[in-house]
Short mmCIF file of C-alpha atoms in Angstrom, two decimals:
data_model
loop_
_atom_site.label_atom_id
_atom_site.label_comp_id
_atom_site.label_asym_id
_atom_site.label_seq_id
_atom_site.Cartn_x
_atom_site.Cartn_y
_atom_site.Cartn_z
CA MET A 9 33.06 -1.77 -26.59
CA HIS A 10 32.39 -2.27 -30.30
CA PRO A 11 31.33 -0.18 -33.34
CA MET A 12 28.11 -2.23 -33.64
CA ILE A 13 27.08 -0.94 -30.20
CA HIS A 14 27.92 2.66 -31.07
CA ALA A 15 25.97 2.25 -34.33
CA VAL A 16 22.87 1.92 -32.13
CA SER A 17 23.66 4.45 -29.40
CA CYS A 18 25.21 7.18 -31.60
CA ARG A 19 24.49 6.19 -35.18
CA ASP A 20 25.37 9.55 -36.76
CA LYS A 21 28.60 10.11 -34.83
CA PRO A 22 31.74 10.16 -37.02
CA ALA A 23 33.74 6.95 -36.70
CA CYS A 24 36.34 8.25 -39.15
CA ILE A 25 37.22 11.53 -40.84
CA LEU A 26 39.62 11.77 -43.79
CA ALA A 27 42.00 14.66 -43.15
CA SER A 28 42.55 15.53 -46.82
CA SER A 29 38.87 15.87 -47.76
CA ASN A 30 37.00 16.11 -44.43
CA LYS A 31 34.77 13.26 -45.62
CA VAL A 32 33.01 11.48 -42.76
CA MET A 33 31.96 7.87 -42.20
CA THR A 34 29.50 7.50 -39.34
CA TYR A 35 29.22 4.55 -36.99
CA GLY A 36 25.92 3.63 -38.61
CA GLU A 37 27.49 3.54 -42.07
CA LEU A 38 30.58 1.66 -40.88
CA ASP A 39 28.54 -1.00 -39.09
CA GLU A 40 26.14 -1.64 -41.99
CA LEU A 41 28.92 -1.95 -44.57
CA ALA A 42 31.01 -4.18 -42.27
CA ASN A 43 27.98 -6.43 -41.75
CA GLN A 44 27.39 -6.72 -45.50
CA VAL A 45 31.02 -7.61 -46.15
CA ALA A 46 30.86 -10.16 -43.32
CA HIS A 47 27.84 -11.79 -44.99
CA LEU A 48 29.76 -11.86 -48.28
CA PHE A 49 32.69 -13.62 -46.63
CA ARG A 50 30.35 -16.26 -45.21
CA ASN A 51 28.68 -16.69 -48.61
CA LEU A 52 32.12 -17.30 -50.11
CA GLY A 53 32.68 -20.07 -47.58
CA LEU A 54 35.15 -18.29 -45.30
CA GLN A 55 35.12 -19.70 -41.78
CA ARG A 56 36.80 -18.92 -38.47
CA GLY A 57 40.58 -19.01 -38.84
CA ASP A 58 40.64 -18.18 -42.55
CA THR A 59 42.57 -15.18 -43.87
CA VAL A 60 41.62 -12.10 -45.89
CA ALA A 61 44.44 -10.04 -47.45
CA VAL A 62 43.97 -6.35 -48.20
CA LEU A 63 45.95 -3.86 -50.24
CA LEU A 64 44.27 -0.63 -49.15
CA GLY A 65 45.33 2.94 -48.46
CA ASN A 66 44.45 5.27 -45.60
CA ASP A 67 40.74 5.51 -46.37
CA PHE A 68 37.38 4.35 -45.01
CA GLU A 69 37.72 1.04 -46.85
CA ILE A 70 40.31 -0.49 -44.55
CA PHE A 71 38.04 0.01 -41.52
CA VAL A 72 35.06 -1.55 -43.31
CA VAL A 73 37.01 -4.69 -44.17
CA ALA A 74 38.84 -4.84 -40.83
CA TRP A 75 35.59 -4.74 -38.85
CA ALA A 76 34.05 -7.31 -41.19
CA THR A 77 36.89 -9.76 -40.52
CA GLN A 78 36.79 -8.98 -36.82
CA ARG A 79 33.17 -10.18 -36.54
CA CYS A 80 33.75 -13.27 -38.73
CA GLY A 81 36.64 -14.79 -36.78
CA LEU A 82 39.02 -14.14 -39.68
CA TYR A 83 42.64 -13.06 -39.83
CA LEU A 84 43.21 -9.72 -41.58
CA THR A 85 46.51 -9.49 -43.45
CA ALA A 86 47.12 -5.86 -44.41
CA VAL A 87 49.86 -5.52 -47.04
CA SER A 88 52.01 -2.45 -47.68
CA CYS A 89 50.72 -0.24 -50.48
CA LYS A 90 54.31 -0.08 -51.71
CA THR A 91 54.62 -3.84 -52.06
CA SER A 92 55.99 -5.52 -55.16
CA VAL A 93 54.08 -8.09 -57.17
CA GLY A 94 56.53 -10.74 -55.95
CA ASP A 95 56.08 -9.94 -52.26
CA LEU A 96 52.29 -9.71 -52.59
CA THR A 97 52.23 -13.08 -54.36
CA TYR A 98 54.35 -14.57 -51.57
CA ILE A 99 52.11 -13.16 -48.82
CA ILE A 100 48.94 -14.38 -50.55
CA ASP A 101 50.36 -17.89 -50.83
CA ASN A 102 52.03 -17.96 -47.43
CA SER A 103 48.98 -16.66 -45.57
CA GLY A 104 46.61 -18.97 -47.43
CA ALA A 105 44.36 -15.98 -48.13
CA LYS A 106 40.87 -16.86 -49.35
CA ALA A 107 40.17 -13.29 -50.54
CA LEU A 108 42.23 -10.31 -51.68
CA ILE A 109 40.70 -6.83 -51.56
CA ALA A 110 42.60 -4.04 -53.29
CA GLY A 111 42.08 -0.33 -53.58
CA GLU A 112 41.53 1.02 -57.07
CA ALA A 113 45.04 2.51 -57.14
CA TYR A 114 46.58 -0.92 -56.47
CA SER A 115 44.38 -3.07 -58.74
CA GLN A 116 47.11 -3.66 -61.32
CA VAL A 117 49.54 -5.06 -58.73
CA ALA A 118 46.75 -7.17 -57.28
CA GLU A 119 45.78 -8.56 -60.70
CA GLN A 120 49.37 -9.53 -61.48
CA ALA A 121 49.81 -11.18 -58.08
CA MET A 122 46.57 -13.12 -58.56
CA GLN A 123 47.89 -14.51 -61.83
CA GLN A 124 51.09 -15.70 -60.16
CA ALA A 125 49.63 -16.93 -56.86
CA SER A 126 49.21 -20.65 -56.41
CA ALA A 127 46.35 -20.41 -53.90
CA ASP A 128 43.20 -22.23 -54.97
CA GLY A 129 39.80 -20.54 -54.83
CA LEU A 130 41.20 -17.07 -54.14
CA HIS A 131 38.63 -14.31 -54.64
CA LEU A 132 39.80 -10.88 -55.85
CA PHE A 133 37.75 -7.73 -55.20
CA SER A 134 38.45 -4.10 -55.90
CA TYR A 135 36.98 -1.92 -53.18
CA ALA A 136 35.72 0.60 -55.75
CA GLY A 137 35.86 0.14 -59.51
CA GLY A 138 38.05 -2.54 -61.03
CA ARG A 139 37.09 -6.04 -62.07
CA THR A 140 34.79 -7.02 -59.18
CA PRO A 141 33.82 -4.10 -56.93
CA LEU A 142 33.44 -5.28 -53.34
CA LEU A 143 30.52 -3.03 -52.49
CA GLN A 144 28.69 -4.07 -55.65
CA ALA A 145 29.11 -7.71 -54.64
CA CYS A 146 27.55 -6.80 -51.26
CA GLU A 147 24.45 -5.14 -52.68
CA GLY A 148 21.29 -6.67 -51.28
CA LEU A 149 23.09 -8.51 -48.48
CA PRO A 150 21.79 -7.99 -44.91
CA VAL A 151 23.04 -4.98 -42.98
CA THR A 152 22.56 -6.91 -39.73
CA LEU A 153 25.09 -9.04 -37.87
CA ILE A 154 25.85 -12.52 -39.22
CA SER A 155 24.27 -15.43 -37.33
CA ASP A 156 27.60 -16.83 -36.11
CA PRO A 157 29.74 -13.84 -35.05
CA SER A 158 33.24 -14.66 -33.90
CA ALA A 159 36.16 -12.45 -32.82
CA GLY A 160 38.94 -12.14 -35.39
CA SER A 161 42.46 -10.76 -35.31
CA ASP A 162 45.19 -9.49 -37.60
CA MET A 163 48.05 -11.50 -39.04
CA LEU A 164 50.50 -8.88 -40.22
CA TYR A 165 53.78 -9.50 -41.99
CA SER A 166 56.96 -8.01 -40.55
CA SER A 167 59.41 -6.45 -42.97
CA GLY A 168 62.23 -8.52 -41.53
CA MET A 169 65.98 -7.93 -41.82
CA THR A 170 66.67 -10.78 -44.23
CA GLY A 171 64.63 -13.09 -46.40
CA ARG A 172 60.89 -13.02 -46.89
CA PRO A 173 58.49 -11.24 -44.50
CA LYS A 174 57.22 -13.24 -41.53
CA GLY A 175 53.49 -13.53 -40.80
CA VAL A 176 52.92 -12.87 -37.09
CA LYS A 177 49.97 -15.05 -36.13
CA PRO A 178 48.41 -14.60 -32.70
CA GLN A 179 45.83 -16.92 -31.23
CA LEU A 180 42.26 -15.92 -32.14
CA PRO A 181 40.35 -14.38 -29.24
CA GLU A 182 37.70 -16.49 -27.56
CA GLY A 183 34.41 -15.09 -26.32
CA PRO A 184 32.08 -12.40 -27.69
CA ILE A 185 33.26 -9.95 -30.33
CA GLU A 186 32.56 -6.97 -28.07
CA GLN A 187 34.71 -8.15 -25.17
CA GLU A 188 37.45 -5.87 -23.85
CA THR A 189 40.92 -6.35 -25.32
CA PRO A 190 44.32 -5.80 -23.62
CA LEU A 191 45.05 -2.84 -25.90
CA MET A 192 41.71 -1.26 -24.95
CA ARG A 193 42.59 -1.55 -21.28
CA MET A 194 45.95 0.05 -21.99
CA GLY A 195 44.35 2.89 -23.94
CA GLN A 196 41.81 3.58 -21.22
CA SER A 197 44.01 3.21 -18.14
CA LEU A 198 47.24 4.79 -19.40
CA TYR A 199 46.04 7.35 -21.95
CA GLY A 200 42.46 8.15 -20.92
CA MET A 201 40.96 7.06 -24.24
CA GLY A 202 37.18 6.88 -24.38
CA PRO A 203 34.06 7.86 -26.34
CA SER A 204 35.05 11.54 -26.36
CA SER A 205 38.47 10.85 -27.87
CA LEU A 206 39.42 12.59 -31.11
CA TYR A 207 42.38 10.59 -32.34
CA LEU A 208 44.89 11.63 -35.03
CA SER A 209 46.24 8.68 -37.02
CA THR A 210 49.52 9.77 -38.60
CA SER A 211 50.89 6.58 -40.19
CA PRO A 212 49.90 3.97 -42.80
CA LEU A 213 47.08 1.76 -41.56
CA TYR A 214 48.65 -1.37 -43.01
CA HIS A 215 51.12 -1.29 -40.11
CA ALA A 216 50.33 -2.92 -36.79
CA ALA A 217 50.29 -0.03 -34.32
CA PRO A 218 48.39 2.52 -36.49
CA LEU A 219 45.67 0.00 -37.40
CA ARG A 220 45.33 -1.42 -33.90
CA TRP A 221 45.15 1.95 -32.13
CA ALA A 222 42.63 3.34 -34.61
CA MET A 223 40.43 0.28 -34.02
CA VAL A 224 40.79 0.69 -30.25
CA VAL A 225 39.44 4.24 -30.54
CA GLN A 226 36.51 2.97 -32.62
CA ARG A 227 35.84 0.20 -30.10
CA LEU A 228 35.56 2.92 -27.47
CA GLY A 229 33.28 5.11 -29.60
CA GLY A 230 35.77 7.89 -30.37
CA THR A 231 36.53 9.49 -33.73
CA VAL A 232 39.60 8.72 -35.85
CA VAL A 233 41.05 11.49 -38.05
CA VAL A 234 43.20 9.79 -40.71
CA MET A 235 46.11 11.46 -42.47
CA GLU A 236 46.82 10.01 -45.92
CA ARG A 237 50.52 10.64 -45.30
CA PHE A 238 52.43 12.42 -42.58
CA ASP A 239 53.30 16.08 -42.93
CA ALA A 240 54.75 17.91 -39.94
CA GLN A 241 52.92 21.21 -40.34
CA GLN A 242 49.65 19.60 -41.41
CA SER A 243 49.63 17.48 -38.27
CA LEU A 244 49.75 20.64 -36.13
CA SER A 245 46.99 22.18 -38.22
CA LEU A 246 44.78 19.09 -37.83
CA ILE A 247 45.26 19.07 -34.05
CA GLU A 248 43.95 22.63 -33.92
CA GLN A 249 41.18 22.11 -36.50
CA HIS A 250 39.67 18.96 -34.99
CA ARG A 251 40.60 19.66 -31.34
CA ILE A 252 42.52 16.38 -31.28
CA THR A 253 42.79 14.78 -27.82
CA HIS A 254 44.98 11.77 -28.62
CA ALA A 255 47.59 11.01 -31.28
CA THR A 256 50.31 8.50 -32.06
CA PHE A 257 53.65 9.38 -33.61
CA VAL A 258 57.07 7.86 -34.20
CA PRO A 259 60.28 9.67 -33.19
CA THR A 260 60.98 10.70 -36.79
CA HIS A 261 57.72 12.66 -36.72
CA PHE A 262 58.89 14.45 -33.58
CA VAL A 263 62.19 15.36 -35.23
CA ARG A 264 60.43 16.78 -38.29
CA MET A 265 58.01 18.83 -36.19
CA LEU A 266 60.81 20.17 -33.99
CA LYS A 267 62.76 21.28 -37.06
CA LEU A 268 59.89 23.48 -38.26
CA ALA A 269 60.58 27.18 -37.92
CA GLU A 270 59.64 28.66 -34.53
CA GLU A 271 57.02 30.94 -36.08
CA ILE A 272 55.30 27.91 -37.66
CA ARG A 273 55.40 25.82 -34.49
CA GLY A 274 53.93 28.68 -32.47
CA ARG A 275 51.10 29.32 -34.92
CA TYR A 276 48.82 26.47 -33.82
CA ASP A 277 46.66 25.89 -30.73
CA LEU A 278 47.55 22.43 -29.39
CA SER A 279 45.84 22.83 -26.02
CA SER A 280 43.25 20.09 -26.75
CA LEU A 281 45.89 17.35 -26.58
CA GLN A 282 45.51 15.03 -23.59
CA ALA A 283 47.89 12.19 -24.44
CA VAL A 284 50.43 11.73 -27.23
CA VAL A 285 51.87 8.24 -27.66
CA HIS A 286 55.05 7.25 -29.46
CA ALA A 287 56.65 3.89 -30.22
CA ALA A 288 58.14 1.89 -33.14
CA ALA A 289 61.71 3.18 -32.71
CA PRO A 290 63.95 4.59 -29.96
CA CYS A 291 63.51 8.31 -29.31
CA PRO A 292 66.72 10.29 -28.73
CA VAL A 293 66.76 11.78 -25.23
CA PRO A 294 67.21 15.42 -26.40
CA VAL A 295 64.32 15.04 -28.86
CA LYS A 296 61.96 13.77 -26.18
CA HIS A 297 63.05 16.49 -23.76
CA ALA A 298 62.25 19.05 -26.45
CA MET A 299 58.80 17.56 -27.10
CA ILE A 300 57.92 17.58 -23.39
CA ASP A 301 59.12 21.18 -23.14
CA TRP A 302 56.90 22.08 -26.11
CA TRP A 303 53.74 20.04 -25.48
CA GLY A 304 53.99 19.47 -21.74
CA PRO A 305 54.10 16.20 -19.78
CA ILE A 306 51.54 14.46 -22.00
CA ILE A 307 54.09 12.40 -23.97
CA HIS A 308 53.76 8.65 -23.41
CA GLU A 309 55.97 5.88 -24.72
CA TYR A 310 55.61 2.13 -25.03
CA TYR A 311 57.81 -0.67 -26.33
CA SER A 312 56.42 -3.74 -28.06
CA GLY A 313 56.28 -5.27 -31.52
CA THR A 314 53.88 -6.74 -34.04
CA GLU A 315 54.21 -9.97 -32.04
CA THR A 316 52.81 -8.27 -28.89
CA CYS A 317 54.44 -10.90 -26.68
CA GLY A 318 54.89 -8.18 -24.05
CA ILE A 319 54.63 -4.40 -23.57
CA THR A 320 56.47 -1.86 -21.45
CA ALA A 321 55.23 1.70 -20.97
CA LEU A 322 55.89 4.94 -19.11
CA ASP A 323 54.57 8.50 -18.96
CA SER A 324 56.43 11.81 -19.12
CA PHE A 325 56.90 12.11 -15.36
CA GLN A 326 58.41 8.63 -15.14
CA TRP A 327 60.59 9.28 -18.17
CA LEU A 328 61.95 12.55 -16.74
CA LYS A 329 63.13 10.52 -13.74
CA LYS A 330 64.41 7.72 -16.01
CA PRO A 331 65.47 9.43 -19.26
CA GLY A 332 66.13 6.95 -22.03
CA SER A 333 63.97 4.21 -20.52
CA VAL A 334 61.07 2.60 -22.38
CA GLY A 335 59.24 1.84 -19.15
CA ARG A 336 58.16 -1.04 -16.99
CA ALA A 337 56.18 -4.08 -18.11
CA VAL A 338 52.41 -3.64 -18.44
CA LEU A 339 51.97 -6.93 -20.33
CA GLY A 340 54.20 -9.89 -19.55
CA GLN A 341 57.41 -9.71 -17.50
CA VAL A 342 60.75 -8.38 -18.76
CA LYS A 343 63.66 -10.81 -18.55
CA ILE A 344 67.25 -10.03 -19.56
CA VAL A 345 69.13 -13.12 -20.72
CA GLY A 346 72.87 -13.65 -21.14
CA PRO A 347 74.79 -15.67 -23.75
CA ASP A 348 74.32 -18.86 -21.67
CA GLY A 349 70.53 -18.53 -21.81
CA GLU A 350 70.22 -17.64 -18.13
CA GLU A 351 68.75 -14.47 -16.62
CA VAL A 352 71.42 -11.89 -15.77
CA PRO A 353 71.58 -9.56 -12.74
CA MET A 354 69.98 -6.13 -12.67
CA GLY A 355 71.97 -3.55 -14.64
CA THR A 356 73.59 -6.18 -16.85
CA GLN A 357 73.11 -5.96 -20.59
CA GLY A 358 71.64 -8.89 -22.50
CA ASP A 359 68.88 -10.10 -24.81
CA VAL A 360 65.43 -8.76 -23.93
CA TYR A 361 62.74 -11.41 -23.41
CA PHE A 362 59.15 -11.35 -22.18
CA ALA A 363 57.76 -14.04 -19.89
CA ASP A 364 54.06 -14.81 -19.42
CA GLY A 365 52.95 -12.72 -22.40
CA PRO A 366 50.49 -13.71 -25.15
CA ARG A 367 51.62 -16.55 -27.39
CA PHE A 368 52.21 -16.10 -31.11
CA GLU A 369 53.75 -17.99 -33.98
CA TYR A 370 55.34 -17.11 -37.30
CA HIS A 371 52.89 -18.51 -39.80
CA ASN A 372 54.11 -21.60 -41.62
CA ASP A 373 57.59 -21.18 -40.13
CA PRO A 374 58.07 -23.41 -37.07
CA GLU A 375 61.85 -22.83 -37.09
CA LYS A 376 61.53 -19.04 -36.77
CA THR A 377 58.86 -19.54 -34.12
CA ARG A 378 61.22 -21.84 -32.21
CA GLN A 379 64.01 -19.25 -32.43
CA ALA A 380 61.71 -16.58 -30.96
CA TYR A 381 61.27 -18.60 -27.73
CA ASN A 382 63.85 -19.94 -25.30
CA ASP A 383 63.68 -23.16 -23.30
CA LYS A 384 61.78 -21.35 -20.53
CA GLY A 385 59.01 -20.31 -22.91
CA TRP A 386 60.04 -16.63 -22.91
CA ALA A 387 59.71 -14.72 -26.19
CA THR A 388 62.10 -12.17 -27.70
CA LEU A 389 61.85 -9.36 -30.26
CA ASN A 390 65.63 -9.59 -30.75
CA ASP A 391 66.49 -6.38 -28.93
CA ILE A 392 69.37 -5.83 -26.51
CA GLY A 393 68.93 -3.95 -23.24
CA TRP A 394 69.09 -3.90 -19.46
CA VAL A 395 66.80 -3.30 -16.48
CA ASP A 396 67.48 -0.95 -13.57
CA GLU A 397 66.75 -1.44 -9.87
CA ASP A 398 63.16 -0.22 -10.28
CA GLY A 399 62.34 -2.53 -13.18
CA TYR A 400 62.65 0.05 -15.94
CA LEU A 401 63.88 -1.28 -19.28
CA TYR A 402 66.55 0.50 -21.32
CA LEU A 403 67.13 -0.62 -24.91
CA THR A 404 70.65 -0.66 -26.29
CA ASP A 405 69.86 -1.56 -29.91
CA ARG A 406 68.49 -4.21 -32.23
CA LYS A 407 70.62 -7.34 -32.02
CA SER A 408 70.86 -7.46 -35.81
CA PHE A 409 72.12 -3.84 -36.01
CA MET A 410 75.10 -4.35 -33.68
CA ILE A 411 78.44 -3.56 -35.36
CA ILE A 412 81.51 -5.65 -34.51
CA SER A 413 84.60 -3.68 -35.46
CA GLY A 414 87.98 -5.09 -34.49
CA GLY A 415 86.26 -7.34 -31.93
CA VAL A 416 84.48 -4.41 -30.24
CA ASN A 417 80.67 -4.31 -30.06
CA ILE A 418 79.33 -0.93 -31.19
CA TYR A 419 75.64 -0.02 -31.04
CA PRO A 420 74.64 2.40 -33.82
CA GLN A 421 71.51 3.65 -32.03
CA GLU A 422 73.60 5.70 -29.61
CA ILE A 423 75.50 7.34 -32.48
CA GLU A 424 72.30 8.03 -34.45
CA ASN A 425 70.62 9.54 -31.40
CA LEU A 426 73.51 12.00 -31.10
CA LEU A 427 73.87 12.90 -34.78
CA ILE A 428 70.15 13.63 -35.27
CA THR A 429 70.45 16.41 -32.68
CA HIS A 430 72.96 18.30 -34.83
CA PRO A 431 71.13 21.30 -36.35
CA ASP A 432 72.50 20.60 -39.85
CA VAL A 433 71.46 16.92 -39.90
CA GLU A 434 68.00 16.15 -41.30
CA ASP A 435 68.23 12.36 -41.04
CA VAL A 436 70.89 9.74 -40.32
CA ALA A 437 71.55 6.01 -40.33
CA VAL A 438 74.61 4.34 -38.83
CA ILE A 439 75.51 0.89 -40.12
CA GLY A 440 78.36 -1.56 -40.18
CA ALA A 441 79.95 -1.88 -43.62
CA PRO A 442 82.26 -4.78 -44.52
CA ASP A 443 85.94 -4.08 -43.83
CA ASP A 444 88.75 -6.49 -44.73
CA GLU A 445 90.88 -5.48 -41.73
CA MET A 446 88.37 -4.72 -38.96
CA GLY A 447 85.51 -7.00 -40.00
CA GLU A 448 83.15 -4.02 -40.06
CA ARG A 449 83.67 -0.26 -40.06
CA VAL A 450 81.21 2.28 -38.70
CA VAL A 451 79.56 4.28 -41.49
CA ALA A 452 77.21 7.22 -40.96
CA VAL A 453 74.86 7.85 -43.88
CA VAL A 454 73.62 11.41 -43.44
CA GLN A 455 70.88 13.49 -45.04
CA PRO A 456 72.04 17.10 -44.54
CA ARG A 457 69.63 19.90 -43.83
CA VAL A 458 68.48 21.76 -46.95
CA GLY A 459 71.18 24.24 -47.93
CA VAL A 460 73.99 22.33 -46.21
CA LYS A 461 76.61 20.77 -48.48
CA GLY A 462 77.66 17.21 -47.76
CA ASP A 463 81.40 17.51 -48.28
CA ALA A 464 84.71 16.81 -46.57
CA GLU A 465 84.39 19.89 -44.38
CA PHE A 466 80.96 18.81 -43.11
CA SER A 467 82.28 15.27 -42.55
CA GLU A 468 85.05 16.59 -40.35
CA LEU A 469 82.60 18.78 -38.42
CA LEU A 470 80.37 15.77 -37.68
CA ARG A 471 83.37 13.59 -36.87
CA ARG A 472 84.50 16.04 -34.19
CA PHE A 473 80.92 16.33 -32.93
CA VAL A 474 80.70 12.56 -32.34
CA ARG A 475 84.25 12.15 -31.05
CA ASP A 476 83.80 14.89 -28.44
CA ALA A 477 80.59 13.32 -27.16
CA LEU A 478 81.16 9.57 -27.49
CA GLY A 479 84.90 9.06 -27.92
CA GLY A 480 86.98 7.67 -30.74
CA ILE A 481 85.81 4.04 -30.73
CA LYS A 482 82.19 4.99 -31.52
CA CYS A 483 83.09 7.68 -34.02
CA PRO A 484 82.20 6.71 -37.62
CA GLN A 485 85.22 6.10 -39.83
CA GLN A 486 83.18 7.14 -42.87
CA PHE A 487 80.50 9.76 -43.54
CA ASP A 488 78.41 9.45 -46.70
CA PHE A 489 75.70 11.89 -47.75
CA ARG A 490 72.31 11.28 -49.37
CA ASN A 491 69.40 13.47 -50.41
CA GLU A 492 67.07 11.06 -48.63
CA LEU A 493 67.29 7.90 -46.54
CA PRO A 494 65.10 4.84 -47.11
CA ARG A 495 62.30 4.93 -44.58
CA GLU A 496 58.99 3.16 -44.41
CA PRO A 497 55.94 5.46 -44.42
CA THR A 498 55.74 4.94 -40.65
CA GLY A 499 59.16 6.56 -40.35
CA LYS A 500 60.99 3.32 -39.57
CA LEU A 501 64.48 3.31 -41.08
CA MET A 502 65.07 0.47 -43.57
CA LYS A 503 68.67 -0.25 -42.63
CA ARG A 504 68.63 -3.59 -44.37
CA LEU A 505 68.58 -1.77 -47.72
CA LEU A 506 71.61 0.33 -46.82
CA LYS A 507 73.51 -2.65 -45.45
CA ALA A 508 72.74 -4.68 -48.58
CA GLU A 509 74.01 -1.81 -50.75
CA TYR A 510 77.34 -1.58 -48.91
CA GLU A 511 77.76 -5.34 -48.86
CA ALA A 512 77.16 -5.51 -52.63
CA ALA A 513 79.69 -2.72 -53.21
CA HIS A 514 82.27 -4.59 -51.11
CA ARG A 515 81.81 -7.74 -53.22
CA ARG A 516 82.43 -5.89 -56.48
CA PRO A 517 86.07 -5.93 -57.69
#
């Protein structure tokens, strides 16, 4: 249940393959390098509970450092490769990082952040090249396990809707470093992951789900195939080339694959796939139906967050009976809470909470931590939803995305899920823009398909499309067109940037 065990039993087996170059890192190589880095951390004085920040791309290096921290009892804070100097400086200071490890491509940002950070005794390493190469600093250090191994964890920073990112800090695991984790149990029992798994990682490894699932596969002795960045056709090619058995995607990836030409989609042999998992954002019902029709009933979904205070999950067969659901609880218990703080009856919409799940805190922010829990000790990810008679959860939208127009609550997710199914829409975001009369007006920001002109005629076509399906109240009053929408590399839509843009425009005379 750990790479150090596989380094003995199957030393030459690939732990990771880089999709772009087909370079391989074996379990033996991964374990020895992770042990050397762990010895370096101890030599620098890092002890259980300390934090290491990394600014690393989708390469072998992030696994080496992650497994080093995992066996030292350290928190790993992986920072977005697209971060600004200001945000990196904030995260270094807020996390109390004792070391920062940056990839060669990000060394300039790291150097500038180091100069501005107020943390004392912070060590900066470049993984390869740069001022202090990490591997050079590890030369001559033992390739065996440190004398005081201790299970570590990640402390990742959420992007947040407003203000600075929040560091999500779980409790460090107790017990041996090779003990089974809840995510391992989920991977094995729900998705059949194991030592024969060939897993396609499609998203940036500085995000919670991609990093955690890749490490689960390596705990189990499988092989991780890492894409540097997502490309719809390349993902199909890699599935065929490596005979991929497991993969994780976000709904945006599904949309992009489905919009490939039929002759391209039919070109690749995908028969090796055993389980495909999606999360991170709601998947429109027609999109998921189309994926199940294409790939068969191997599509799985789960709902959780970086906080992992609870998880719901369901497979294709359950979803076909409960289309639109994100499943039943597999970690914690789902509770739907009304405005008075009390649990509401089945079928009633309210704030989604989890009871009896793992505890977490927002690092150095007791007020935000307090706001995440209610007086019963239940935790929320700030989503709105309801539960049916069989305990299946349905999400309505993010609480912070809800539009209030003329006193009416409008949930943009439903409108987005419809518009993305239009054949001439490549991408879409629906937001509430300030309106002097109505408070907010519903605005659809649309990326048209290549070759489609975003003009008044197309606006009217989309307006009729929404009105016919959802009625007049939910129909956007305004359609704006963009060549591209702001999305994180995982595919998550950065609505906060769009909302901030419209709010700034409203404030201008």
